[in-house]
Tab-separated table of C-alpha atoms in Angstrom:
chain	number	residue	atom	x	y	z
A	22	UNK	CA	-15.993	-35.120	-3.878
A	23	UNK	CA	-19.271	-36.630	-2.563
A	24	UNK	CA	-20.004	-33.499	-0.497
A	25	UNK	CA	-19.463	-31.333	-3.578
A	26	UNK	CA	-22.006	-33.391	-5.596
A	27	UNK	CA	-24.575	-33.190	-2.758
A	28	UNK	CA	-24.032	-29.435	-2.527
A	29	UNK	CA	-24.580	-28.989	-6.281
A	30	UNK	CA	-27.728	-31.176	-6.175
A	31	UNK	CA	-29.037	-29.241	-3.149
A	32	UNK	CA	-28.491	-25.883	-4.825
A	33	UNK	CA	-30.101	-27.159	-8.029
A	34	UNK	CA	-33.180	-28.438	-6.162
A	35	UNK	CA	-33.413	-25.186	-4.223
A	36	UNK	CA	-33.349	-23.092	-7.399
A	37	UNK	CA	-35.915	-25.410	-9.033
A	38	UNK	CA	-38.289	-25.209	-6.068
A	39	UNK	CA	-37.928	-21.440	-5.805
A	40	UNK	CA	-38.636	-21.046	-9.527
A	41	UNK	CA	-41.713	-23.278	-9.291
A	42	UNK	CA	-42.989	-21.340	-6.274
A	43	UNK	CA	-42.533	-17.950	-7.961
A	44	UNK	CA	-44.170	-19.178	-11.185
A	45	UNK	CA	-47.137	-20.537	-9.241
A	46	UNK	CA	-47.533	-17.316	-7.291
A	47	UNK	CA	-47.421	-15.197	-10.455
A	48	UNK	CA	-49.980	-17.426	-12.180
A	49	UNK	CA	-52.228	-17.314	-9.108
A	50	UNK	CA	-52.176	-13.512	-8.919
A	51	UNK	CA	-52.524	-13.040	-12.667
A	52	UNK	CA	-55.368	-15.521	-12.997
A	53	UNK	CA	-57.436	-14.221	-10.077
A	54	UNK	CA	-58.915	-11.258	-11.960
A	55	UNK	CA	-60.168	-13.399	-14.811
A	56	UNK	CA	-61.443	-16.190	-12.588
A	57	UNK	CA	-63.270	-13.898	-10.177
A	58	UNK	CA	-64.890	-11.992	-13.054
A	59	UNK	CA	-66.131	-15.235	-14.583
A	60	UNK	CA	-67.325	-16.372	-11.162
A	61	UNK	CA	-69.128	-13.070	-10.634
A	62	UNK	CA	-70.848	-13.339	-14.012
A	63	UNK	CA	-71.826	-16.942	-13.211
A	64	UNK	CA	-73.160	-15.981	-9.759
A	65	UNK	CA	-75.239	-13.165	-11.264
A	66	UNK	CA	-76.661	-15.559	-13.865
A	67	UNK	CA	-77.585	-18.111	-11.185
A	68	UNK	CA	-79.197	-15.389	-9.061
A	69	UNK	CA	-81.196	-14.021	-11.995
A	70	UNK	CA	-82.293	-17.557	-12.911
A	71	UNK	CA	-83.598	-17.971	-9.335
A	72	UNK	CA	-85.046	-14.507	-8.850
A	73	UNK	CA	-88.521	-15.913	-8.167
A	74	UNK	CA	-87.168	-17.950	-5.228
A	75	UNK	CA	-85.229	-14.901	-4.011
A	76	UNK	CA	-88.409	-12.792	-4.122
A	77	UNK	CA	-90.296	-15.464	-2.157
A	78	UNK	CA	-87.544	-15.548	0.455
A	79	UNK	CA	-87.632	-11.757	0.879
A	80	UNK	CA	-91.437	-11.690	1.095
A	81	UNK	CA	-91.668	-14.673	3.459
A	82	UNK	CA	-93.598	-13.652	6.570
A	83	UNK	CA	-94.819	-10.326	5.096
A	84	UNK	CA	-98.483	-11.280	5.501
A	85	UNK	CA	-99.651	-7.652	5.309
A	86	UNK	CA	-97.863	-7.138	1.951
A	87	UNK	CA	-95.685	-4.188	2.973
A	88	UNK	CA	-93.102	-5.215	0.384
A	89	UNK	CA	-94.188	-3.886	-3.013
A	90	UNK	CA	-90.925	-3.951	-5.006
A	91	UNK	CA	-87.562	-5.630	-4.576
A	92	UNK	CA	-84.382	-4.265	-6.170
A	93	UNK	CA	-81.300	-6.464	-6.307
A	94	UNK	CA	-77.870	-4.864	-6.503
A	95	UNK	CA	-76.238	-7.292	-8.933
A	96	UNK	CA	-72.811	-5.669	-8.574
A	97	UNK	CA	-72.700	-6.660	-4.860
A	98	UNK	CA	-72.627	-10.388	-5.554
A	99	UNK	CA	-69.674	-12.089	-3.877
A	100	UNK	CA	-68.591	-15.555	-2.906
A	101	UNK	CA	-69.435	-16.648	0.611
A	102	UNK	CA	-66.440	-18.187	2.421
A	103	UNK	CA	-68.756	-20.901	3.772
A	104	UNK	CA	-69.955	-21.816	0.268
A	105	UNK	CA	-72.433	-20.334	-2.168
A	106	UNK	CA	-72.622	-16.581	-2.601
A	107	UNK	CA	-74.273	-13.460	-1.213
A	108	UNK	CA	-76.207	-10.602	-2.775
A	109	UNK	CA	-77.601	-7.307	-1.450
A	110	UNK	CA	-80.885	-5.649	-2.286
A	111	UNK	CA	-83.543	-3.336	-0.926
A	112	UNK	CA	-87.332	-3.023	-0.975
A	113	UNK	CA	-89.833	-0.372	-2.011
A	114	UNK	CA	-87.102	1.768	-3.588
A	115	UNK	CA	-85.654	2.576	-0.145
A	116	UNK	CA	-82.012	1.574	0.395
A	117	UNK	CA	-82.541	1.814	4.161
A	118	UNK	CA	-84.874	-1.187	3.804
A	119	UNK	CA	-82.012	-3.512	2.909
A	120	UNK	CA	-81.967	-7.267	2.521
A	121	UNK	CA	-78.972	-9.550	2.186
A	122	UNK	CA	-79.490	-12.928	0.621
A	123	UNK	CA	-77.450	-16.081	0.597
A	124	UNK	CA	-77.700	-18.388	-2.392
A	125	UNK	CA	-76.341	-21.879	-1.988
A	126	UNK	CA	-76.539	-25.295	-3.581
A	127	UNK	CA	-77.868	-27.947	-1.189
A	128	UNK	CA	-78.425	-31.513	-2.383
A	129	UNK	CA	-78.125	-30.361	-6.024
A	130	UNK	CA	-80.869	-27.762	-5.476
A	131	UNK	CA	-80.386	-23.971	-5.311
A	132	UNK	CA	-81.652	-22.458	-2.058
A	133	UNK	CA	-82.176	-18.735	-1.494
A	134	UNK	CA	-82.610	-17.252	1.959
A	135	UNK	CA	-82.394	-13.884	3.637
A	136	UNK	CA	-79.600	-13.902	6.187
A	137	UNK	CA	-80.073	-10.342	7.389
A	138	UNK	CA	-82.401	-7.416	6.764
A	139	UNK	CA	-83.293	-4.014	8.152
A	140	UNK	CA	-85.183	-3.897	11.439
A	141	UNK	CA	-88.294	-2.557	9.691
A	142	UNK	CA	-88.494	-5.577	7.366
A	143	UNK	CA	-87.868	-7.869	10.326
A	144	UNK	CA	-90.799	-6.222	12.148
A	145	UNK	CA	-93.075	-6.660	9.109
A	146	UNK	CA	-92.243	-10.351	9.008
A	147	UNK	CA	-92.788	-10.790	12.739
A	148	UNK	CA	-96.205	-9.056	12.549
A	149	UNK	CA	-97.403	-11.744	10.167
A	150	UNK	CA	-96.573	-14.599	12.538
């Protein structure tokens, strides 16, 4: 009799846990599209609000003023696994002159920095030093 009760309780708990797991998984998959879209819109807004700092970061070290224009590819914004987010762009209307920026919040302040760029831009920045 006691074994039968334990078996029924075990089966009941198993079904309950399985149901909770499946419901959580479905909600996680279903909610991801909405959440990531809102995140993407938020990241773009933050980046646009800090475009001046982004421009300064791209132009840093370009003492000879080779960089005339900067184009940001807003659709490339994505969350950085280490925190913050990343964004691609290019200079002087030439996609081969690419820049990739990282935007992060440090001590309640937004920081923008170039984490990689084309070799040509790197050379321009090194000439100015």
